[in-house]
XYZ file of C-alpha atoms in Angstrom:
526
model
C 0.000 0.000 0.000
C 1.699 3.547 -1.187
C 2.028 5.740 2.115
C 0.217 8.415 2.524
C 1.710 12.067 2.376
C 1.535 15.005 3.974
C -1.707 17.084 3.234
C -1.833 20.782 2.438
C -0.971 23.543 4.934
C -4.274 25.856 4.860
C -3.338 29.053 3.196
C -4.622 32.334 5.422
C -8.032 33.984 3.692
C -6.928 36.010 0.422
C -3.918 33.906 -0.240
C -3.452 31.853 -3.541
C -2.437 28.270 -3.910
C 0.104 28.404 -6.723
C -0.280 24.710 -8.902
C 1.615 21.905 -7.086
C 2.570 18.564 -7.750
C 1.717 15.444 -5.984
C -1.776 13.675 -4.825
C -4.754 15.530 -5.043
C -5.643 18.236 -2.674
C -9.411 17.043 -1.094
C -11.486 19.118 1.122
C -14.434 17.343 3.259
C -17.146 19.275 4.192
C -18.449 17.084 7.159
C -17.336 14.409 9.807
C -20.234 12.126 9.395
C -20.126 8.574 7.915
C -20.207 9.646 4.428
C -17.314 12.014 5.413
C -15.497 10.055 6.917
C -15.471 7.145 5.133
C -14.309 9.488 2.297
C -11.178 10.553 3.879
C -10.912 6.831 5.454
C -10.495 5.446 2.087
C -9.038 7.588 0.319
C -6.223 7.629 2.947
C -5.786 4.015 3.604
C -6.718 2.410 -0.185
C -5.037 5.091 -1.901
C -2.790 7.142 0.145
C -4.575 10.346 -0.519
C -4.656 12.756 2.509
C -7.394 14.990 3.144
C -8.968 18.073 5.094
C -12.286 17.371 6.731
C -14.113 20.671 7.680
C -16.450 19.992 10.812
C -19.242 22.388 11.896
C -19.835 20.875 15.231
C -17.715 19.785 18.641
C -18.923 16.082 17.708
C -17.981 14.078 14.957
C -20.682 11.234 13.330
C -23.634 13.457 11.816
C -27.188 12.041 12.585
C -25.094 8.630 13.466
C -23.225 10.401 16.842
C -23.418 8.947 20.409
C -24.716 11.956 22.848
C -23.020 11.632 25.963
C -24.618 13.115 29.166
C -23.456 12.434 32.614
C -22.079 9.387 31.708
C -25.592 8.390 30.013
C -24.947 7.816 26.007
C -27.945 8.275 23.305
C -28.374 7.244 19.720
C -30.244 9.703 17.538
C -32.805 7.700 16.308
C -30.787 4.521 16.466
C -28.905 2.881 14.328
C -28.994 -0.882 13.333
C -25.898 -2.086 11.602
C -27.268 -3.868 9.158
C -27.002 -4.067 5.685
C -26.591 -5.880 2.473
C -23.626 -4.334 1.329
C -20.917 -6.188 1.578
C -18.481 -3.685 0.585
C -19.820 -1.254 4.001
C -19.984 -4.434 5.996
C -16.181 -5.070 5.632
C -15.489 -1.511 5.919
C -17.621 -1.221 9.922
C -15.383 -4.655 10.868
C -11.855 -2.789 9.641
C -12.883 0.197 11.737
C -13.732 -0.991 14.858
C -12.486 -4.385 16.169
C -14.986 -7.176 16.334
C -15.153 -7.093 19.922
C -16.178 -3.961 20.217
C -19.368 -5.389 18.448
C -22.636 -6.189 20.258
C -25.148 -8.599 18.209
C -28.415 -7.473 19.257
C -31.826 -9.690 19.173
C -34.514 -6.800 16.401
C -36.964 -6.266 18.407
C -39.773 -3.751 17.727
C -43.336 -3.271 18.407
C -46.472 -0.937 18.129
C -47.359 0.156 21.624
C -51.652 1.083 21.436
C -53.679 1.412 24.413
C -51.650 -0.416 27.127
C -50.574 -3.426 24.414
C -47.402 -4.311 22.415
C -48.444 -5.229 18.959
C -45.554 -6.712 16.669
C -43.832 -4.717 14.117
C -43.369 -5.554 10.990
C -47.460 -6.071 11.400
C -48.817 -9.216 11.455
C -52.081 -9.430 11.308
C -52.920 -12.451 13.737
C -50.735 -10.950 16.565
C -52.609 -7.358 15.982
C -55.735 -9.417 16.464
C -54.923 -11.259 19.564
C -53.753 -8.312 21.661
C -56.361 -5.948 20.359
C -58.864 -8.807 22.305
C -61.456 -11.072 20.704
C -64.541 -7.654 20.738
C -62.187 -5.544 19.170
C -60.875 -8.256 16.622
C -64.387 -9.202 15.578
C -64.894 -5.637 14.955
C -61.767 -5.444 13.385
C -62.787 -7.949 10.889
C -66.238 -6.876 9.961
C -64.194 -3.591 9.159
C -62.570 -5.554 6.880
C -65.967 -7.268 5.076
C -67.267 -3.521 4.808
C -64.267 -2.438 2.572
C -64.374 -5.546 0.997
C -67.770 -4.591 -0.181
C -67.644 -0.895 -0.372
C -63.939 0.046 -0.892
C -62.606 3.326 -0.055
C -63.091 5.935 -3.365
C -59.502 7.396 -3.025
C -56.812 4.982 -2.695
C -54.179 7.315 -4.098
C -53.654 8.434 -0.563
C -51.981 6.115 2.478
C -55.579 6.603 4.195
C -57.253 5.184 1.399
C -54.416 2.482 0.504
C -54.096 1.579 3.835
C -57.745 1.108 4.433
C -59.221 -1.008 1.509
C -56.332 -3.624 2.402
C -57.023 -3.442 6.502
C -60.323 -2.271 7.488
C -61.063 1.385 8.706
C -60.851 0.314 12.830
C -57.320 -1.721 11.945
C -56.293 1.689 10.040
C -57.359 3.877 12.898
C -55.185 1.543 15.347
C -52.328 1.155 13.688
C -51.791 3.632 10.932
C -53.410 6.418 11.490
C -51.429 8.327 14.564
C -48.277 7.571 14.033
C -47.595 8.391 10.685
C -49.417 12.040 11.430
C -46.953 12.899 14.013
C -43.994 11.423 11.693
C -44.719 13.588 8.534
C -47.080 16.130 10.098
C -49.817 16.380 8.226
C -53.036 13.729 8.075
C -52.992 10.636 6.278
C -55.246 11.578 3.691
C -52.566 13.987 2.333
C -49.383 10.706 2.607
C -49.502 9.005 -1.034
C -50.621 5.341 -1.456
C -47.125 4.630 -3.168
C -45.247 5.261 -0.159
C -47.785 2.506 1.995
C -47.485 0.110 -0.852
C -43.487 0.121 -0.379
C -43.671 -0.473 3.053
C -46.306 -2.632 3.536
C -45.964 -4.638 0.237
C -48.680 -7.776 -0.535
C -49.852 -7.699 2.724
C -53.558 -7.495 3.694
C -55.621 -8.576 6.484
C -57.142 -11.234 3.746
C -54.129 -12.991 2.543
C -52.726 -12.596 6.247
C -55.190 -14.852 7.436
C -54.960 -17.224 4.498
C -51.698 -17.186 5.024
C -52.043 -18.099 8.743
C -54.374 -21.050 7.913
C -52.494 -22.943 5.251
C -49.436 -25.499 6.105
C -46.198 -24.981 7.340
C -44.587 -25.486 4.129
C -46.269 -23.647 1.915
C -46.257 -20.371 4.095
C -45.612 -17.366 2.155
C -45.042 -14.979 5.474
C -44.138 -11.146 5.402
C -40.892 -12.162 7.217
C -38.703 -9.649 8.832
C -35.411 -9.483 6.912
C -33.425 -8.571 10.481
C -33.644 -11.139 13.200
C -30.772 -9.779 14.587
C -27.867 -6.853 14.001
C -24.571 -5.556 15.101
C -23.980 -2.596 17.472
C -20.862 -0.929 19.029
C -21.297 -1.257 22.398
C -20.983 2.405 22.874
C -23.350 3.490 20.255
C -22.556 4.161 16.734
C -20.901 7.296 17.739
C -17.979 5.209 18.751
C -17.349 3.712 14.862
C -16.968 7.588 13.879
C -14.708 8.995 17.144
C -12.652 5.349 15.986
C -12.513 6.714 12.346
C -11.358 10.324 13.012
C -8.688 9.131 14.859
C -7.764 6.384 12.306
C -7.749 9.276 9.722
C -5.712 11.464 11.535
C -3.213 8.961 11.937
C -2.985 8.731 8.255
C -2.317 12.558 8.225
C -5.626 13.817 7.568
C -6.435 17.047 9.460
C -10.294 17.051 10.997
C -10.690 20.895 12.086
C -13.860 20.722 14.457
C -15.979 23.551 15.326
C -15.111 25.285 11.578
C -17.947 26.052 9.500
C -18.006 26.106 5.316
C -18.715 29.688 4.537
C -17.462 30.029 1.407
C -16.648 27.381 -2.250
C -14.654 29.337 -4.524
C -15.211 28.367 -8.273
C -13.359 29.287 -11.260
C -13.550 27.641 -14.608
C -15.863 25.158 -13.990
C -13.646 23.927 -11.102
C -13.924 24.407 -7.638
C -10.179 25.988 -6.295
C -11.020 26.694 -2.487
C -13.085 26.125 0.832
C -13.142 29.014 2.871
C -14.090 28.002 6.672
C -14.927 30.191 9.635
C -13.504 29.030 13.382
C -15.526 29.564 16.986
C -13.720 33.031 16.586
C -14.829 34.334 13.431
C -11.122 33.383 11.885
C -12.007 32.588 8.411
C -9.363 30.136 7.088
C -8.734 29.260 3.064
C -8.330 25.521 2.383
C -7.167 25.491 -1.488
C -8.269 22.039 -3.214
C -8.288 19.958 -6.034
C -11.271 17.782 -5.172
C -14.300 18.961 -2.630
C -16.653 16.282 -1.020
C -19.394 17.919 0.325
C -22.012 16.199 2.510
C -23.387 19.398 4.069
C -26.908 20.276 3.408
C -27.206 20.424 -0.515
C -28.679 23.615 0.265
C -26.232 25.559 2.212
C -23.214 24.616 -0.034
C -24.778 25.749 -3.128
C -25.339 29.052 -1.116
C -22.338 29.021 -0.520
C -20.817 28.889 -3.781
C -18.585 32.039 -4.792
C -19.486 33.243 -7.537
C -23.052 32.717 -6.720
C -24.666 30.155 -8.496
C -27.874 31.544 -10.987
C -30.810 32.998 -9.894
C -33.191 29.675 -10.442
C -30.336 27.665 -9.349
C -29.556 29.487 -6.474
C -33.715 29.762 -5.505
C -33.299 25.513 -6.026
C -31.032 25.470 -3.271
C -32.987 27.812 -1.205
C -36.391 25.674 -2.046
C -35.047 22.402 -0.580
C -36.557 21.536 2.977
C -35.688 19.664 5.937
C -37.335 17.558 8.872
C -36.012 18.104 12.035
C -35.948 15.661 15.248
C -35.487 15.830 18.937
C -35.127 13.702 21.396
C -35.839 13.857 25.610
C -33.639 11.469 27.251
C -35.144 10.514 30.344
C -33.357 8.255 33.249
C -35.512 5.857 35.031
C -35.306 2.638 37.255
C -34.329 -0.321 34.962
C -37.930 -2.235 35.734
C -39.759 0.645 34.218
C -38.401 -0.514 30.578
C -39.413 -2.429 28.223
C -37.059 -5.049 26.009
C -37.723 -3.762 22.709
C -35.243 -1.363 20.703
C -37.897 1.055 20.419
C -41.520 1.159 20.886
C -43.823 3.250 17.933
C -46.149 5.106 20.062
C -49.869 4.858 18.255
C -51.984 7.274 20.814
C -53.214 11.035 19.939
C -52.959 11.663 23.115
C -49.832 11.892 23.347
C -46.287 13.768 21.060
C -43.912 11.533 21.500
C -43.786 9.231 18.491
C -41.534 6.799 19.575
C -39.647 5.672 22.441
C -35.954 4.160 22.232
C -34.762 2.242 25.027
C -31.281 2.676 24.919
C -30.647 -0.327 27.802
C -31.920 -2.595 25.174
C -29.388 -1.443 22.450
C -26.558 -1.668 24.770
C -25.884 -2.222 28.419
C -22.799 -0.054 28.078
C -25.130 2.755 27.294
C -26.598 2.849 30.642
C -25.433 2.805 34.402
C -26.692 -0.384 36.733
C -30.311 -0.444 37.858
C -31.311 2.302 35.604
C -31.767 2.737 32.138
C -32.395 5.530 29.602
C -35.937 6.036 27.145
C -35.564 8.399 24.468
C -38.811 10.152 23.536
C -38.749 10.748 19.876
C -40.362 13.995 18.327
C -40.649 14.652 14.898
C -40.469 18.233 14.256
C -39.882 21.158 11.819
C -37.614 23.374 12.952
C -38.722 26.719 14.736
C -42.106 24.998 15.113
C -44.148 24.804 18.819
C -42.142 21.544 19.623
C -38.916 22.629 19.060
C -38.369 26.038 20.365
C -39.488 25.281 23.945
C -37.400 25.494 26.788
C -35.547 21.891 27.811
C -37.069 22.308 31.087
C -40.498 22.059 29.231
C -39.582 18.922 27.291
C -38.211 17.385 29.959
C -41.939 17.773 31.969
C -43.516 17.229 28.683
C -41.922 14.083 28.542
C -42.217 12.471 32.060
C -46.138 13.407 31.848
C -46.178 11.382 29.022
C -44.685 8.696 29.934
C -47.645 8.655 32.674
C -50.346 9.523 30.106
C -49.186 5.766 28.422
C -49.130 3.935 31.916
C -45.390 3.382 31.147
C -43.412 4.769 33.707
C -44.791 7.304 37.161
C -43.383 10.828 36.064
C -42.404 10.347 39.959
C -39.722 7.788 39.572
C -37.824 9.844 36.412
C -34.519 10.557 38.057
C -33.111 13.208 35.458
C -33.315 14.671 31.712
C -31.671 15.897 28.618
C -32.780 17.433 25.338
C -30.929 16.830 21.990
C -31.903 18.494 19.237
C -30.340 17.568 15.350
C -31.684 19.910 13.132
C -32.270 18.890 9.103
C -32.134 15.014 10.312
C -33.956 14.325 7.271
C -34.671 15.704 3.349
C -38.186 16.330 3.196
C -39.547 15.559 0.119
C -42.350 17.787 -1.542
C -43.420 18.454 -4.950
C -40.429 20.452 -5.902
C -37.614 18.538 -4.547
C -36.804 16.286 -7.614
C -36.550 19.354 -9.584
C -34.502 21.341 -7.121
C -31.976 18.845 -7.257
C -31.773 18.139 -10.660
C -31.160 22.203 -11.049
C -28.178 22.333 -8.812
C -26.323 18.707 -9.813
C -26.536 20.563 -13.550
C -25.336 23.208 -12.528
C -23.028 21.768 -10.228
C -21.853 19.614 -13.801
C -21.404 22.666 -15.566
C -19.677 24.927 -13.340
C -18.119 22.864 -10.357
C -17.074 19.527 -11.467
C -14.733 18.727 -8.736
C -17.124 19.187 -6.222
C -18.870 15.693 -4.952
C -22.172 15.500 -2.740
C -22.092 12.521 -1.099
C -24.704 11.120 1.887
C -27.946 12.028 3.051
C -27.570 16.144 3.259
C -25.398 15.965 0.660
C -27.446 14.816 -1.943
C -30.609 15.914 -0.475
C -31.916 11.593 -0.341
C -33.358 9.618 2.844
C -31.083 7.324 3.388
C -29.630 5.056 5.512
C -26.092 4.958 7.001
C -24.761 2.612 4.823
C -25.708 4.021 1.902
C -24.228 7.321 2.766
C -20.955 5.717 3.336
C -21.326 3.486 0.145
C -21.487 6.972 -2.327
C -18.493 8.160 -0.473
C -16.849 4.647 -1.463
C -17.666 5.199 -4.812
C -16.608 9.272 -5.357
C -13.494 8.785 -2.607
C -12.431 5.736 -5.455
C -13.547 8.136 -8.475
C -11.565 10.908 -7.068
C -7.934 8.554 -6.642
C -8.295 6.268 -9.727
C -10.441 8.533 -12.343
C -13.268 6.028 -12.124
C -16.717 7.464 -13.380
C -19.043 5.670 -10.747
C -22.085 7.202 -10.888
C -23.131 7.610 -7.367
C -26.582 9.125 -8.371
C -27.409 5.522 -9.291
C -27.077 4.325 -5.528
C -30.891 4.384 -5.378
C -33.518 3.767 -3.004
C -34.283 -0.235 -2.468
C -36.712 -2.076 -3.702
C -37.088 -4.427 -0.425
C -37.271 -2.368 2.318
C -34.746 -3.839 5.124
C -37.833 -4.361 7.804
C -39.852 -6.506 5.867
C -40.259 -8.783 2.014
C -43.740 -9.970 0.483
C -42.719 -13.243 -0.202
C -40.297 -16.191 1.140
C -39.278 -16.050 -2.637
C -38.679 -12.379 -3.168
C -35.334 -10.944 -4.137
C -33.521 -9.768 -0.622
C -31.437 -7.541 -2.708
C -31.694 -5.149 -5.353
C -29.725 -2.089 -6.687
C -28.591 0.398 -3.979
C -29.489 1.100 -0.099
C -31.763 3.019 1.721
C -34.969 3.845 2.424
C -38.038 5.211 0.558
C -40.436 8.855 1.609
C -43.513 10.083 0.996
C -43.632 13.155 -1.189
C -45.507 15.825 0.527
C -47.132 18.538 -1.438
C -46.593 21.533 0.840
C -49.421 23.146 0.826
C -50.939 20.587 3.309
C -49.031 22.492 5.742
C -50.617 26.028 5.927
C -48.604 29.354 4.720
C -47.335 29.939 8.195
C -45.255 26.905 8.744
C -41.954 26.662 9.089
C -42.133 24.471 5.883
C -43.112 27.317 3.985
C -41.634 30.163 4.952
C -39.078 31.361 3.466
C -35.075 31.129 4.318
């Protein structure tokens, strides 16, 4: 393997790079997986240095371990899990196999005091909704069997002709509101029909009734996964040091302000320190995985006026959590618990005990109360001390856990967690990677911000693969093409279906934004 070099000395703001010899000069805008795994292979498959830019104190992006008074969280958590074999390899050469947990999958639907299994199964939904309810539940079903719903272009509709209204209203209906925000009847059908496949409450029960052999089951795909015992956080803190040990410099706390372009190249990154220091990194190659819209605003020259109202049209979801410490009996075994009750914010509950006992301290354990939020909206901008009430009065409201016996909490809040995806968004991107073709060629978007897609860790890391090997060898992988899967990892229609299909990730609904009124923060403008 060639050694790696020594990478580039920052030149102070307003001085000029002259042209060098030698390996490529790379810039990283971000010290998340996909940013990391950029400079980590680039640096120890090719000997190519590189600078990685950090906004934040913490390395790891949406896949960091909080750490609180010795009590660690996972945003969101993060199952490592997946079927590429390439990313697989890469997780085992970063961290040391014993550093690896393998965790039993296990979550369910928590309604009205009862666990329900997730991925749905009909029977099981049945049996703890109790025999009234199920009876109900299944003349339900005979009445859409008769009279189907009239709109079944929406997830309401979908969801309903293939369930029965009471088994929507159980299981459907509340959680996916407080996920997306808006009601069901504005969610498209398409985005049901990739999560929930084949499956109906009909062929369910068929399915239940006929022999063992001939069973064609939803099946869950993950019986079991791997997790650093610390929390994913520790896979990227392991990275940045491996990276640095290469001779790659990761500058925390220094924000992208500036992407100078000239000649249809990108030449420097201009980043701001805690100070207001501005520092000039000159480069050859820039991987960006910042939000797609702050680095084309941040282009210099400015971009053109459509493109540059592209960048400033793409919107995010946002997602906070309230970490709350409580006696170990209190918990529950599950990963995480979806929380169907209107009563009720929280969305879903992680139990961060049952991802790893290293997260917690003995006899007490740590729930995370998920809520899905917009930035600047009710949820978000109130006081911690607020969310941490809000969230032990919930925990009451569900019979979980006395708001008594909760010991301590923390808020964590990780703004533009997710792309949001409305009618515009396809277009918006197309606008800026054409422009970006035209006018910045060196510059690479990479992961989730980066190239504006919900996806999963390990296809973040797997376009930084692909661009870190495009960038050292002159490949022409076209990381665009890392699309969405066809089998989602939770679940697959049939024993026979294909567990693997081009690219990673994870599919959306696309949300016309209009559903959510002109003053939300979803519509107002930057």
């Amino acid at each position: 393997m060639v050694e790696p070099t020594e990478g580039p000395a920052p030149a102070q703001l307003g001085n000029v790079e002259p042209n060098h010899a030698g390996p490529p000069r790379v810039v990283i805008i971000g010290a998340g997986p996909a940013g990391l795994t950029a400079a980590y292979v680039l640096a120890t498959r090719h000997g190519i240095t590189s600078t990685v830019l950090e906004a934040d104190d913490i390395v790891g992006g949406i896949s960091r371990t909080v750490e609180r008074d010795g009590w660690r969280f996972d945003i969101g958590g993060h199952r490592f899990f997946t079927k590429v074999k390439e990313v697989s390899a890469l997780w085992h050469e970063i961290l040391p196999d014993e550093d690896f947990m393998l965790r039993p999958r296990m979550s369910r639907i928590y309604y009205r005091n009862k666990y329900i299994d997730y991925p749905i199964k009909a029977g099981n939904a049945l049996r703890q909704l109790g025999a009234k309810e199920a009876v109900l539940c299944g003349l339900s079903y005979v009445s859409v069997r008769i009279r189907p719903p009239k709109d079944q272009t929406t997830l309401e509709g979908w969801v309903a002709a293939r369930f029965g209204w009471r088994l929507y209203e159980h299981l459907f209906k509340s959680y996916n509101e407080k996920l997306w925000g808006v009601p069901v009847n504005k969610l498209p059908a398409d985005f049901a029909a990739q999560r929930i496949k084949n499956l109906s409450l009909g062929n369910a029960v068929l399915t239940a009734l006929r022999p063992k052999g001939k069973k064609t089951n939803i099946t869950s795909l993950i019986e079991e996964f791997e997790y650093p015992k610390y929390g994913p956080g520790m896979m990227w803190e392991r990275c940045r040091d491996l990276v640095e040990e290469k001779g790659c410099d990761v500058v925390m706390r220094h924000r992208v302000v500036e992407v100078r372009h000239e000649g249809g190249r990108a030449t420097a990154v201009v980043a701001e320190g805690p100070d207001g220091t501005r520092t000039e990194y000159p480069c050859d190659h820039v991987v960006s995985t910042m939000p797609m819209s702050q680095m084309l605003q941040a282009m210099s020259p400015p971009a053109s006026d459509e493109v540059t109202h592209a960048a400033g049209d793409l919107r995010y979801r946002d997602f906070l959590t309230v970490a709350l410490v409580v006696p170990e009996e209190a918990a529950f075994p599950d990963n995480w618990i979806y929380i169907h009750d209107k009563k009720v914010g929280v969305g879903r509950i992680q139990n961060f005990g049952s991802w790893s006992p290293y997260m917690v301290k003995d006899g007490r354990t740590c729930l995370g109360l998920e809520f899905f939020v917009f930035e600047g909206d009710e949820t978000w901008s109130k006081p911690d001390e607020e969310l941490i009430a809000q969230g032990a009065r919930e925990l009451g409201v569900l019979g979980l856990v006395d708001p008594d016996k909760v010991e301590e909490g923390f808020v964590v809040r990780m703004p533009k967690a997710y792309p949001f995806y409305d009618q515009h968004y396809k277009d918006n991107v197309a606008r800026i990677v054409e422009w970006l073709d035209g006018e910045a060629t060196n510059v690479h978007p990479v992961g989730r911000n980066g190239m504006h897609r919900y996806n999963n860790q390990d296809h973040s890391m797997l376009t930084a693969m692909l661009t870190a090997e495009n960038i050292a060898t002159g490949t022409h992988h076209d990381v665009w093409s890392v699309n969405v899967e066809e089998e989602y990892h939770e679940e697959s229609s049939t024993d026979d279906a294909p567990r693997a299909a081009a690219g990673t990730g994870r599919d959306a609904p696309v949300i016309d934004r209009e559903h959510y009124g002109e003053d939300h923060p979803v519509n107002r403008v930057p």
